[in-house]
Structures are given as C-alpha cells and as structure tokens.
CSV table of C-alpha atoms and ligand atoms in Angstrom, one decimal:
chain,number,residue,atom,x,y,z
A,1,LEU,CA,32.5,21.6,-16.4
A,2,ASN,CA,33.0,21.5,-12.9
A,3,ILE,CA,30.6,21.4,-9.8
A,4,GLN,CA,31.5,24.4,-8.2
A,5,GLY,CA,31.0,26.5,-11.4
A,6,ILE,CA,27.5,24.9,-11.6
A,7,ILE,CA,26.5,25.7,-8.0
A,8,ALA,CA,27.8,29.2,-8.3
A,9,LYS,CA,25.6,29.8,-11.3
A,10,ARG,CA,22.6,28.6,-9.5
A,11,ARG,CA,23.5,30.7,-6.3
A,12,ASP,CA,23.8,33.8,-8.7
A,13,LYS,CA,20.5,33.0,-10.4
A,14,GLN,CA,22.1,32.5,-13.9
A,15,PRO,CA,20.5,29.8,-16.0
A,16,HIS,CA,22.0,26.5,-16.6
A,17,THR,CA,22.7,24.7,-19.8
A,18,GLN,CA,21.4,21.3,-20.8
A,19,GLU,CA,25.1,20.1,-20.5
A,20,GLU,CA,25.4,21.3,-16.7
A,21,LEU,CA,22.4,19.6,-15.6
A,22,GLN,CA,23.2,16.4,-17.2
A,23,TYR,CA,26.5,16.4,-15.5
A,24,LEU,CA,25.0,17.1,-12.3
A,25,ALA,CA,22.2,14.1,-12.8
A,26,HIS,CA,24.9,11.7,-14.0
A,27,GLY,CA,27.2,12.6,-11.3
A,28,ALA,CA,24.6,12.4,-8.6
A,29,ALA,CA,23.9,8.9,-9.9
A,30,ASP,CA,27.6,7.6,-10.5
A,31,GLY,CA,28.7,9.1,-7.2
A,32,SER,CA,31.2,11.1,-8.8
A,33,ILE,CA,29.8,14.4,-7.4
A,34,GLU,CA,30.0,14.6,-3.4
A,35,ASP,CA,27.1,14.9,-1.5
A,36,TYR,CA,28.1,18.0,0.0
A,37,HIS,CA,28.1,19.8,-3.5
A,38,LEU,CA,24.9,18.3,-4.4
A,39,SER,CA,23.4,19.5,-1.3
A,40,ALA,CA,24.7,23.1,-1.8
A,41,TRP,CA,23.1,23.0,-5.2
A,42,LEU,CA,19.9,21.6,-4.0
A,43,MET,CA,19.5,24.6,-1.6
A,44,ALA,CA,20.6,27.0,-4.3
A,45,ALA,CA,17.9,25.5,-6.5
A,46,TYR,CA,15.4,25.7,-3.9
A,47,LEU,CA,16.0,29.3,-3.1
A,48,HIS,CA,16.1,30.3,-7.1
A,49,PRO,CA,13.9,27.6,-8.6
A,50,LEU,CA,14.7,26.0,-12.0
A,51,GLU,CA,12.8,27.7,-15.1
A,52,GLU,CA,10.5,25.3,-17.3
A,53,GLN,CA,13.3,24.3,-19.7
A,54,GLU,CA,15.8,23.7,-16.8
A,55,THR,CA,13.3,21.4,-15.2
A,56,ALA,CA,12.7,19.5,-18.5
A,57,TRP,CA,16.3,19.1,-18.8
A,58,LEU,CA,17.1,18.1,-15.3
A,59,THR,CA,14.2,15.7,-15.8
A,60,GLN,CA,15.4,14.1,-18.9
A,61,ALA,CA,19.1,13.8,-17.3
A,62,MET,CA,17.7,12.0,-14.4
A,63,ALA,CA,15.4,9.7,-16.5
A,64,THR,CA,18.7,8.6,-18.7
A,65,SER,CA,20.9,8.4,-15.4
A,66,GLY,CA,20.3,4.5,-15.1
A,67,GLU,CA,18.4,1.6,-16.7
A,68,ARG,CA,15.3,2.5,-18.9
A,69,LEU,CA,12.3,0.3,-19.6
A,70,ASP,CA,11.7,-0.3,-23.3
A,71,LEU,CA,7.9,-0.6,-23.8
A,72,SER,CA,7.7,-0.1,-27.5
A,73,GLY,CA,5.6,-2.3,-29.4
A,74,LEU,CA,3.0,-2.8,-26.8
A,75,PRO,CA,-0.6,-3.1,-28.0
A,76,LYS,CA,-1.7,0.6,-27.9
A,77,PRO,CA,-3.1,2.9,-26.5
A,78,TRP,CA,-1.4,2.4,-23.2
A,79,VAL,CA,-1.1,4.4,-20.1
A,80,ASP,CA,0.6,5.0,-16.9
A,81,LYS,CA,-1.4,6.2,-13.9
A,82,HIS,CA,0.3,7.9,-10.9
A,83,SER,CA,-0.9,9.6,-7.7
A,84,THR,CA,1.3,12.3,-5.9
A,85,GLY,CA,0.0,10.4,-2.7
A,86,GLY,CA,-2.6,10.7,0.0
A,87,VAL,CA,-4.3,9.0,3.0
A,88,GLY,CA,-6.5,6.0,1.9
A,89,ASP,CA,-5.7,6.3,-1.8
A,90,LYS,CA,-5.9,2.9,-3.2
A,91,ALA,CA,-7.3,4.1,-6.7
A,92,SER,CA,-4.8,2.3,-8.7
A,93,ILE,CA,-5.7,-1.2,-7.6
A,94,VAL,CA,-9.2,-0.3,-9.0
A,95,LEU,CA,-8.0,1.6,-12.0
A,96,LEU,CA,-5.6,-0.8,-13.5
A,97,PRO,CA,-8.2,-3.7,-14.1
A,98,LEU,CA,-11.0,-1.3,-14.9
A,99,LEU,CA,-8.8,0.5,-17.5
A,100,ALA,CA,-7.7,-2.8,-19.0
A,101,SER,CA,-11.2,-4.0,-19.1
A,102,CYS,CA,-12.1,-0.9,-21.2
A,103,GLY,CA,-9.2,-2.0,-23.6
A,104,LEU,CA,-6.2,0.1,-22.6
A,105,THR,CA,-2.9,-1.4,-21.6
A,106,VAL,CA,-1.6,0.0,-18.0
A,107,VAL,CA,1.9,-0.3,-17.2
A,108,LYS,CA,3.1,1.0,-13.9
A,109,MET,CA,6.0,1.0,-11.5
A,110,SER,CA,4.9,1.7,-7.9
A,111,GLY,CA,6.9,3.0,-5.0
A,112,LYS,CA,6.6,2.2,-1.2
A,113,GLY,CA,5.0,4.7,1.0
A,114,LEU,CA,6.6,7.1,3.3
A,115,GLY,CA,5.2,9.1,6.0
A,116,ILE,CA,1.4,9.7,5.9
A,117,THR,CA,1.0,8.8,2.0
A,118,GLY,CA,0.8,5.0,1.5
A,119,GLY,CA,2.3,3.4,-1.6
A,120,THR,CA,0.6,0.8,-4.0
A,121,VAL,CA,3.6,-1.4,-3.4
A,122,ASP,CA,2.9,-1.9,0.4
A,123,LYS,CA,-0.8,-2.3,-0.1
A,124,LEU,CA,-0.2,-5.2,-2.8
A,125,SER,CA,2.2,-6.8,-0.6
A,126,SER,CA,-0.4,-7.6,1.9
A,127,VAL,CA,-1.9,-10.2,-0.7
A,128,PRO,CA,-0.2,-13.4,-0.2
A,129,GLY,CA,2.0,-14.3,-3.3
A,130,PHE,CA,1.6,-11.0,-5.1
A,131,ARG,CA,4.8,-10.6,-6.8
A,132,LEU,CA,6.1,-7.0,-7.0
A,133,ASP,CA,9.5,-7.9,-8.4
A,134,LEU,CA,8.8,-8.2,-12.3
A,135,THR,CA,11.7,-8.1,-14.6
A,136,PRO,CA,11.3,-5.7,-17.6
A,137,GLN,CA,10.8,-8.7,-19.9
A,138,GLU,CA,8.0,-10.1,-17.6
A,139,MET,CA,6.4,-6.9,-17.5
A,140,ARG,CA,6.5,-6.4,-21.3
A,141,ASP,CA,5.1,-9.9,-21.7
A,142,GLN,CA,2.5,-9.6,-19.2
A,143,ALA,CA,1.2,-6.2,-20.4
A,144,GLN,CA,0.9,-8.0,-24.1
A,145,ARG,CA,-0.9,-10.7,-22.7
A,146,ILE,CA,-3.2,-9.3,-20.2
A,147,GLY,CA,-3.0,-5.4,-20.6
A,148,ILE,CA,-1.8,-5.0,-17.0
A,149,ALA,CA,1.6,-5.1,-15.5
A,150,LEU,CA,2.6,-3.4,-12.1
A,151,THR,CA,6.0,-3.8,-10.4
A,152,GLY,CA,8.2,-2.0,-7.7
A,153,GLN,CA,10.6,0.2,-8.8
A,154,THR,CA,14.0,-1.7,-10.2
A,155,PRO,CA,17.0,-0.4,-8.1
A,156,ASN,CA,18.6,1.1,-11.1
A,157,LEU,CA,15.6,3.2,-12.5
A,158,ALA,CA,16.5,7.0,-12.4
A,159,PRO,CA,19.3,6.4,-9.8
A,160,ALA,CA,20.1,10.2,-9.8
A,161,ASP,CA,16.6,10.5,-8.3
A,162,LYS,CA,17.3,8.3,-5.4
A,163,VAL,CA,20.7,10.2,-4.6
A,164,LEU,CA,19.0,13.7,-4.9
A,165,TYR,CA,16.0,12.6,-3.0
A,166,ALA,CA,17.7,11.5,0.0
A,167,LEU,CA,19.8,14.7,0.0
A,168,ARG,CA,16.3,17.0,-0.4
A,169,ASP,CA,15.2,15.0,2.7
A,170,ALA,CA,18.2,15.9,4.7
A,171,THR,CA,18.6,19.3,3.5
A,172,THR,CA,14.9,20.4,3.8
A,173,THR,CA,14.6,21.1,0.1
A,174,VAL,CA,12.2,18.5,-0.7
A,175,GLY,CA,9.4,21.2,-1.3
A,176,SER,CA,10.7,23.0,-4.4
A,177,ILE,CA,8.0,22.4,-7.2
A,178,PRO,CA,10.7,21.9,-9.8
A,179,LEU,CA,12.5,19.3,-8.0
A,180,ILE,CA,9.3,17.6,-7.1
A,181,VAL,CA,8.5,17.7,-10.9
A,182,SER,CA,11.8,16.3,-12.1
A,183,SER,CA,11.6,13.6,-9.4
A,184,ILE,CA,8.3,12.5,-10.6
A,185,LEU,CA,8.5,12.5,-14.1
A,186,SER,CA,12.2,11.3,-14.4
A,187,LYS,CA,10.9,8.1,-13.0
A,188,LYS,CA,8.1,7.8,-15.3
A,189,ILE,CA,10.1,8.5,-18.5
A,190,ALA,CA,12.8,5.8,-17.4
A,191,GLY,CA,9.9,3.3,-16.8
A,192,GLY,CA,9.0,3.8,-20.4
A,193,ALA,CA,5.8,5.9,-20.0
A,194,GLU,CA,4.5,7.7,-23.2
A,195,MET,CA,1.1,8.8,-21.7
A,196,ILE,CA,0.4,9.4,-18.1
A,197,VAL,CA,-2.5,10.3,-15.9
A,198,LEU,CA,-1.5,12.1,-12.7
A,199,ASP,CA,-3.6,12.6,-9.7
A,200,VAL,CA,-2.5,15.5,-8.0
A,201,LYS,CA,-3.8,15.5,-4.4
A,202,ALA,CA,-4.5,18.6,-2.5
A,203,GLY,CA,-5.2,19.1,1.2
A,204,SER,CA,-3.9,17.8,4.7
A,205,GLY,CA,-3.5,14.6,3.7
A,206,ALA,CA,-1.4,15.4,0.8
A,207,PHE,CA,2.2,16.9,-0.1
A,208,MET,CA,0.3,19.9,-1.1
A,209,LYS,CA,-1.7,21.3,1.6
A,210,THR,CA,-3.8,23.7,-0.3
A,211,ALA,CA,-5.6,23.5,-3.6
A,212,LEU,CA,-3.5,26.5,-4.7
A,213,LYS,CA,-0.1,24.8,-4.2
A,214,ALA,CA,-1.5,21.6,-5.9
A,215,LYS,CA,-2.6,23.5,-8.8
A,216,GLU,CA,0.9,25.0,-9.2
A,217,LEU,CA,2.5,21.8,-9.0
A,218,ALA,CA,0.0,20.3,-11.6
A,219,ALA,CA,0.6,23.1,-14.0
A,220,ALA,CA,4.2,22.5,-13.7
A,221,LEU,CA,4.0,18.9,-14.2
A,222,LYS,CA,1.9,19.3,-17.3
A,223,ARG,CA,4.2,21.9,-18.9
A,224,THR,CA,7.5,19.9,-18.0
A,225,ALA,CA,5.9,16.7,-19.3
A,226,GLU,CA,5.1,18.5,-22.6
A,227,LEU,CA,8.6,19.8,-22.9
A,228,CYS,CA,9.8,16.1,-22.4
A,229,GLY,CA,7.5,14.7,-25.0
A,230,LEU,CA,5.3,12.9,-22.5
A,231,GLN,CA,1.4,13.2,-23.1
A,232,ALA,CA,-0.1,13.9,-19.6
A,233,ARG,CA,-3.6,14.4,-18.3
A,234,LEU,CA,-3.9,15.8,-14.9
A,235,ALA,CA,-6.8,15.9,-12.0
A,236,ILE,CA,-6.4,17.7,-9.0
A,237,THR,CA,-8.4,15.9,-6.2
A,238,ASP,CA,-9.4,16.6,-2.6
A,239,MET,CA,-7.1,15.0,0.0
A,240,SER,CA,-8.6,17.1,3.2
A,241,GLN,CA,-10.4,13.9,4.3
A,242,PRO,CA,-9.3,10.2,4.0
A,243,LEU,CA,-10.3,8.9,0.6
A,244,GLY,CA,-12.9,6.3,1.0
A,245,ARG,CA,-13.3,4.2,4.2
A,246,ALA,CA,-10.1,2.3,4.7
A,247,VAL,CA,-6.8,3.6,5.6
A,248,GLY,CA,-4.1,0.9,6.2
A,249,ASN,CA,-2.5,-1.5,3.7
A,250,ALA,CA,-4.6,-4.8,3.7
A,251,LEU,CA,-7.8,-2.9,4.8
A,252,GLU,CA,-7.4,-0.7,1.5
A,253,VAL,CA,-6.9,-3.9,-0.5
A,254,ALA,CA,-10.2,-5.0,0.9
A,255,GLU,CA,-11.9,-2.0,0.0
A,256,ALA,CA,-10.4,-1.9,-3.6
A,257,ILE,CA,-11.9,-5.5,-4.0
A,258,GLU,CA,-15.3,-4.2,-2.8
A,259,VAL,CA,-15.2,-1.8,-5.4
A,260,LEU,CA,-14.3,-4.4,-8.2
A,261,GLU,CA,-16.7,-6.8,-6.9
A,262,GLY,CA,-19.6,-4.4,-7.3
A,263,ARG,CA,-20.1,-3.6,-3.7
A,264,GLY,CA,-18.5,-0.1,-3.8
A,265,ALA,CA,-20.2,3.2,-3.1
A,266,GLY,CA,-19.3,6.9,-2.2
A,267,ARG,CA,-16.4,9.2,-3.0
A,268,PHE,CA,-13.7,6.6,-3.5
A,269,GLN,CA,-15.6,4.6,-6.3
A,270,GLN,CA,-16.6,8.1,-7.6
A,271,LEU,CA,-13.0,9.2,-8.0
A,272,CYS,CA,-12.2,5.6,-9.8
A,273,MET,CA,-14.9,6.3,-12.1
A,274,ARG,CA,-14.0,9.9,-12.8
A,275,LEU,CA,-10.3,9.0,-13.4
A,276,CYS,CA,-11.3,6.2,-15.5
A,277,GLY,CA,-13.3,8.5,-17.8
A,278,LEU,CA,-10.6,11.0,-18.2
A,279,THR,CA,-8.0,8.5,-18.8
A,280,LEU,CA,-10.2,6.7,-21.7
A,281,MET,CA,-10.6,10.1,-23.0
A,282,ALA,CA,-7.2,11.2,-23.0
A,283,ALA,CA,-6.1,7.9,-24.6
A,284,GLY,CA,-8.6,8.4,-27.3
A,285,ALA,CA,-10.6,5.6,-26.7
A,286,VAL,CA,-13.8,7.5,-26.3
A,287,ALA,CA,-15.3,10.9,-27.3
A,288,SER,CA,-16.0,12.3,-24.0
A,289,GLU,CA,-15.3,11.9,-20.3
A,290,LYS,CA,-18.9,11.0,-19.6
A,291,GLU,CA,-18.7,8.2,-22.3
A,292,GLY,CA,-15.7,7.0,-20.5
A,293,GLU,CA,-17.3,6.8,-17.1
A,294,ASP,CA,-20.4,5.0,-18.6
A,295,LEU,CA,-18.1,2.5,-20.1
A,296,ALA,CA,-16.3,2.0,-16.9
A,297,LEU,CA,-19.4,1.7,-15.1
A,298,SER,CA,-20.5,-0.8,-17.5
A,299,LYS,CA,-17.8,-3.0,-17.0
A,300,LEU,CA,-17.9,-2.8,-13.4
A,301,GLU,CA,-21.5,-3.9,-13.7
A,302,SER,CA,-20.9,-6.7,-16.0
A,303,GLY,CA,-18.1,-8.2,-14.0
A,304,ALA,CA,-15.6,-7.7,-16.7
A,305,ALA,CA,-13.4,-5.5,-14.5
A,306,LEU,CA,-13.5,-8.3,-11.8
A,307,ARG,CA,-12.6,-10.9,-14.1
A,308,LYS,CA,-9.7,-8.6,-15.3
A,309,ALA,CA,-8.6,-8.2,-11.8
A,310,LYS,CA,-8.7,-11.9,-11.0
A,311,GLU,CA,-6.6,-12.5,-14.2
A,312,TRP,CA,-4.1,-9.8,-13.2
A,313,PHE,CA,-3.7,-11.1,-9.4
A,314,ALA,CA,-3.3,-14.8,-11.0
A,315,ALA,CA,-0.7,-13.5,-13.7
A,316,GLN,CA,1.3,-11.9,-10.5
A,317,GLY,CA,1.2,-14.9,-8.7
A,318,ALA,CA,-1.7,-14.3,-6.2
A,319,ALA,CA,-4.9,-16.0,-5.6
A,320,TRP,CA,-7.9,-13.7,-5.3
A,321,PRO,CA,-7.7,-12.6,-1.6
A,322,THR,CA,-11.2,-13.3,-0.3
A,323,GLU,CA,-10.0,-14.6,2.9
A,324,THR,CA,-6.3,-14.6,3.0
A,325,LEU,CA,-5.6,-10.9,3.7
A,326,PRO,CA,-3.9,-10.4,7.2
A,327,SER,CA,-6.1,-8.9,9.8
A,328,ALA,CA,-5.0,-7.2,13.0
A,329,PRO,CA,-5.7,-8.9,16.5
A,330,VAL,CA,-7.2,-5.9,18.1
A,331,GLN,CA,-10.3,-4.0,16.9
A,332,LYS,CA,-11.6,-1.1,18.8
A,333,LYS,CA,-14.5,1.2,17.8
A,334,VAL,CA,-14.7,4.9,18.4
A,335,PHE,CA,-18.2,6.8,18.7
A,336,HIS,CA,-19.1,10.4,18.8
A,337,GLN,CA,-19.4,11.4,22.4
A,338,GLY,CA,-20.6,15.1,21.8
A,339,THR,CA,-23.9,16.5,20.7
A,340,ALA,CA,-25.3,15.6,17.3
A,341,GLY,CA,-24.5,17.8,14.2
A,342,TRP,CA,-22.7,17.8,11.2
A,343,ALA,CA,-19.1,16.8,10.4
A,344,TRP,CA,-17.1,19.9,9.3
A,345,VAL,CA,-13.8,18.3,9.5
A,346,VAL,CA,-12.3,14.7,8.9
A,347,ASP,CA,-8.9,15.5,9.0
A,348,ALA,CA,-6.8,13.4,6.6
A,349,GLN,CA,-3.5,14.0,8.1
A,350,THR,CA,-4.4,13.3,11.5
A,351,VAL,CA,-5.9,9.8,10.4
A,352,GLY,CA,-2.7,9.1,8.4
A,353,GLU,CA,-0.6,9.9,11.2
A,354,VAL,CA,-2.4,7.5,13.6
A,355,VAL,CA,-1.8,4.8,11.0
A,356,VAL,CA,1.9,5.5,10.9
A,357,GLU,CA,1.9,5.2,14.7
A,358,LEU,CA,-0.3,1.9,14.6
A,359,GLY,CA,2.9,0.7,12.6
A,360,GLY,CA,1.2,0.8,9.2
A,361,GLY,CA,3.4,3.4,7.7
A,362,ARG,CA,7.1,4.3,7.7
A,363,ARG,CA,8.8,7.2,9.6
A,364,GLU,CA,12.1,6.4,7.9
A,365,LYS,CA,12.5,4.7,4.4
A,366,ASP,CA,13.8,1.3,5.5
A,367,ASP,CA,11.4,1.0,8.4
A,368,GLU,CA,9.5,-2.4,8.7
A,369,ILE,CA,5.4,-2.0,8.5
A,370,ASP,CA,2.7,-4.1,9.9
A,371,LEU,CA,0.3,-4.7,6.7
A,372,ALA,CA,-2.7,-5.5,8.8
A,373,VAL,CA,-3.3,-2.3,11.0
A,374,GLY,CA,-5.1,0.8,10.1
A,375,VAL,CA,-8.3,2.9,10.6
A,376,GLU,CA,-11.7,2.3,9.0
A,377,VAL,CA,-13.4,5.7,8.8
A,378,HIS,CA,-17.1,5.7,9.0
A,379,VAL,CA,-17.7,9.5,8.9
A,380,GLU,CA,-17.6,12.0,5.9
A,381,VAL,CA,-17.6,15.8,5.9
A,382,GLY,CA,-21.2,17.1,5.3
A,383,THR,CA,-22.7,14.2,6.8
A,384,GLN,CA,-25.0,14.3,9.9
A,385,VAL,CA,-23.6,12.8,13.0
A,386,GLU,CA,-25.7,11.6,16.1
A,387,HIS,CA,-24.6,11.2,19.6
A,388,SER,CA,-22.9,7.8,19.9
A,389,GLN,CA,-22.6,7.0,16.3
A,390,LEU,CA,-19.6,5.0,15.1
A,391,LEU,CA,-16.8,7.4,13.7
A,392,PHE,CA,-13.9,4.9,13.3
A,393,THR,CA,-12.8,1.2,13.9
A,394,VAL,CA,-9.2,1.0,14.8
A,395,HIS,CA,-7.4,-2.2,13.7
A,396,ALA,CA,-4.4,-2.5,15.9
A,397,ALA,CA,-1.7,-4.8,17.1
A,398,ASP,CA,-2.3,-4.7,20.8
A,399,GLU,CA,-4.6,-2.9,23.1
A,400,ALA,CA,-2.1,0.0,24.0
A,401,HIS,CA,-1.7,1.0,20.4
A,402,ALA,CA,-5.6,1.0,19.9
A,403,ASP,CA,-6.2,3.0,22.9
A,404,ALA,CA,-3.8,5.7,21.9
A,405,ALA,CA,-5.1,5.6,18.1
A,406,ALA,CA,-8.6,6.0,19.6
A,407,GLN,CA,-7.7,9.0,21.6
A,408,ARG,CA,-5.8,10.8,18.9
A,409,LEU,CA,-8.6,10.2,16.4
A,410,VAL,CA,-11.1,12.0,18.4
A,411,GLU,CA,-9.2,15.1,17.3
A,412,ALA,CA,-9.6,14.3,13.7
A,413,VAL,CA,-13.2,15.0,13.6
A,414,GLU,CA,-15.0,18.4,14.2
A,415,ILE,CA,-18.7,18.5,14.6
A,416,VAL,CA,-20.8,21.7,14.0
A,417,THR,CA,-24.6,22.6,14.6
A,418,GLU,CA,-25.0,24.1,11.3
A,419,PRO,CA,-25.4,21.9,8.0
A,420,VAL,CA,-22.2,21.6,6.0
A,421,ARG,CA,-21.9,21.2,2.2
A,422,LYS,CA,-20.2,18.1,1.0
A,423,PRO,CA,-16.9,19.2,-0.5
A,424,GLY,CA,-16.0,18.6,-4.1
A,425,LEU,CA,-13.9,15.5,-5.1
A,426,VAL,CA,-12.4,16.5,-8.3
A,427,LEU,CA,-11.3,20.2,-8.1
A,428,GLU,CA,-9.8,20.5,-11.5
A,429,VAL,CA,-8.8,18.8,-14.7
A,430,MET,CA,-6.1,20.1,-17.0
B,501,LIG,N1,7.2,11.9,-5.3
B,501,LIG,C1,8.4,11.7,-5.8
B,501,LIG,O1,8.5,10.7,-6.5
B,501,LIG,N2,9.3,12.8,-5.6
B,501,LIG,C2,8.9,13.8,-4.9
B,501,LIG,O2,9.8,14.6,-4.9
B,501,LIG,C3,7.6,14.1,-4.4
B,501,LIG,C4,6.8,13.0,-4.5
C-alpha cells in the first residue's frame, strides 16, 4: 500500500478496500502520512463521497487508531447520548441524571464547543470543582456505582480524527457527510459505546442548516452505526431558534438545574422528555416512548432525578451549584421597539454568534472562553410580542460588549402582523 495509490483511487472514483482505509487512518494517527497527502485525499473524498461500507471501514479504522475504553461488564442496559451540536443545547446535563434515575447507565465523553455550537465540557466546567478528567478506571467505577459517568475526551481517543478534523477544517472539507459520520462514530466506538442516542440538530443554529440535510446525515449515521455493530436511535430536532432560554455556559447549567429541580417549562424540557422516552424505549426499559416519557416525568416530579443529579455532581467533585456559578458583571435588557405582532423568526445562528462575540464561545479551538457571559432569550417563535416587551437579557463582561450584543440581537428577531404557528420540535425519529 502507498498513499499516492490511495489518493489516485479516490480521485478516480474507484472503491477503497478496508486495508487502504486502515492504512490511511492509522497513518494519520501516527504521523507517518504527511498532511499534504491526507489533505489531497480529503478533497478527493469530499468530491467523491465514500460509500456506506467504506464509511463504516473508515469509522472502525479511526476508532482503533488509539486507546479504547473498555466498558464491558457494566450494569446493562447502558447508553451514550450525543448531540450534533446546537445553540443553547444543554440537554445532556438533564438527560444523564434523568436516564440514570429511570434505571439506565449512561456513560459519555464530551467535547469542547467550537463556533456557535457549545460543548457540554465547557458548560460543566463553569461548575466549581466539577472534574472532567476522569480516568478510564474512574469512569468504569463511577458508572458502576451511580449509573453516570461523564468526562472530557482523553487525548489519545481516536487520534486519527483529531488529525483529519484539523485538516478538514483547513481544507474546507468539513461538510462531507461520510467524513462527519466517521468523525462522530469513531469517537463513540473508541469510547466503548454499544448503544447511542443521537440528537441530530437541524436549522440555522446547527451544522446542518435544513431538515433535509439533517435527515441525510441522520440516515448515514444510522446505517454506518449498524454496519459497525453499534445500536443507534436518532431524533432530528429543530435548531432554527435557540433551545430553551439560556445560551452561554453557566447560564445553561442554571437552566438545566431549573428543569431538574422541577421548575422547568417549554421546549427545552419537552425535548428532554422526548429524548428520555425514546432512549428508554430503545434500551428496552419500557414498552413505548410514551411510557418512557411518563416514567421520566414521574422521576422529575418525585425528586428522584434531582437526587441522582446531586449524587453525580458530588461523585465528580462538585457541590450542587446553587449560588456558585459565575455571573457576568453587566446585564442589559433588550426590548421590542416595533409594533406588536407574532414572532416569526428568533434566529439561533445570530444568537449563537452574539454569544461567541461576548466571549462565551471559541473562534479557534484553543481560544479561552468566558463561562459567565451569554444571552437569555425571552421570546419564542409563534408567540405574541407586544411593544416594549422584553426580548433578551445580555450577560456581558463590560458595557461595550453588552451594547454591541444588544444591537446585533435586534436583527435576530422578526415580528410579523399575522399569527404564526409554533414550529415542531422533534421533526423525525429513526
Ligand atoms: N462533530 C464531530 O465530532 N465531527 C464532525 O465532523 C462534525 C461534528
């Protein structure tokens, strides 16, 4: 095998063998293949997308390119939950204790956020003391003991993905569906997963801007997971407006806590219940999604989910953060200045970009972020809006940032004079 031959095959739309993809992934991980060769192959693979079987082979090769977490022997059933990323998506912080209180074991490795989509690792790092560096042994022990373990990615997990992702970014080839699929699933397989629940986000605040593209990604994820022997349940969910009220790391933790403490409402809580129902169903713990949702709601109402969340935070070194989350020094309210009407657009992408500009998200992967800043969204698509109604609260490090954010946020909302239907939340389940 040689890399020029592999590049030429892709260039000429000839199918790859499993050995070729293994050579490529392992050569990316150990540095034996040069970046310029990998970049050329990536562009060829972008122009001539991998077929299903090739995608599964690449996924498996990337998954075995570094360390793997062995989670055999954990109490079953156990699951991994993953979102493709959105604006205000803090669902994992609710779902992990909720699912564990319903009897599942949940093990998860989370990434940092990049661009407008946040990462669970950043959100939880706003909780003083919360450890995100559990060793594989600690993960196993904690999952065994309390049914939940979450950690940041270990540096040597699917190292081929780290190399290929950085080159995809540099060569504008990130958007290829087979490359996205192998990137996501290789990390899940290396993390020891056998069953995953994937929330594929669709809309301006997501990677996939339309429901059609999200569906294409979801179908490819499902098929590749099956070919790799990974059980997968997928939901395609709306990300055209921010999820819930809070966008920004510490603000989002506070909103997740509201739900766990029984003070939640609206679309964010609804999504948590739906995802919990379909996960319980997929894991065989209940007979229907409805039964799963009812079980989740009963655990929320009885306080069992909250007790589990407190146990989880304590196990990872953190006190329950009632008054210890960081808060930003400047808060600025943004009111609706136009005529009354109905909210037609509350653009997730604009809100996400504002949070990045406030310092709450990364432009480059090694950027420092401010965990306290963010935006609270007080308006939802389909609701009536009066003149002077509160639309947003900006949480900023200083007045200048707050003013700039307030100006930009006005563009995120479109109010029309005719009533607007509330959009769907879960667009499809597969
Ligand atoms: N998330 C990943 O982990 N990889 C991608 O390529 C896209 C989203």
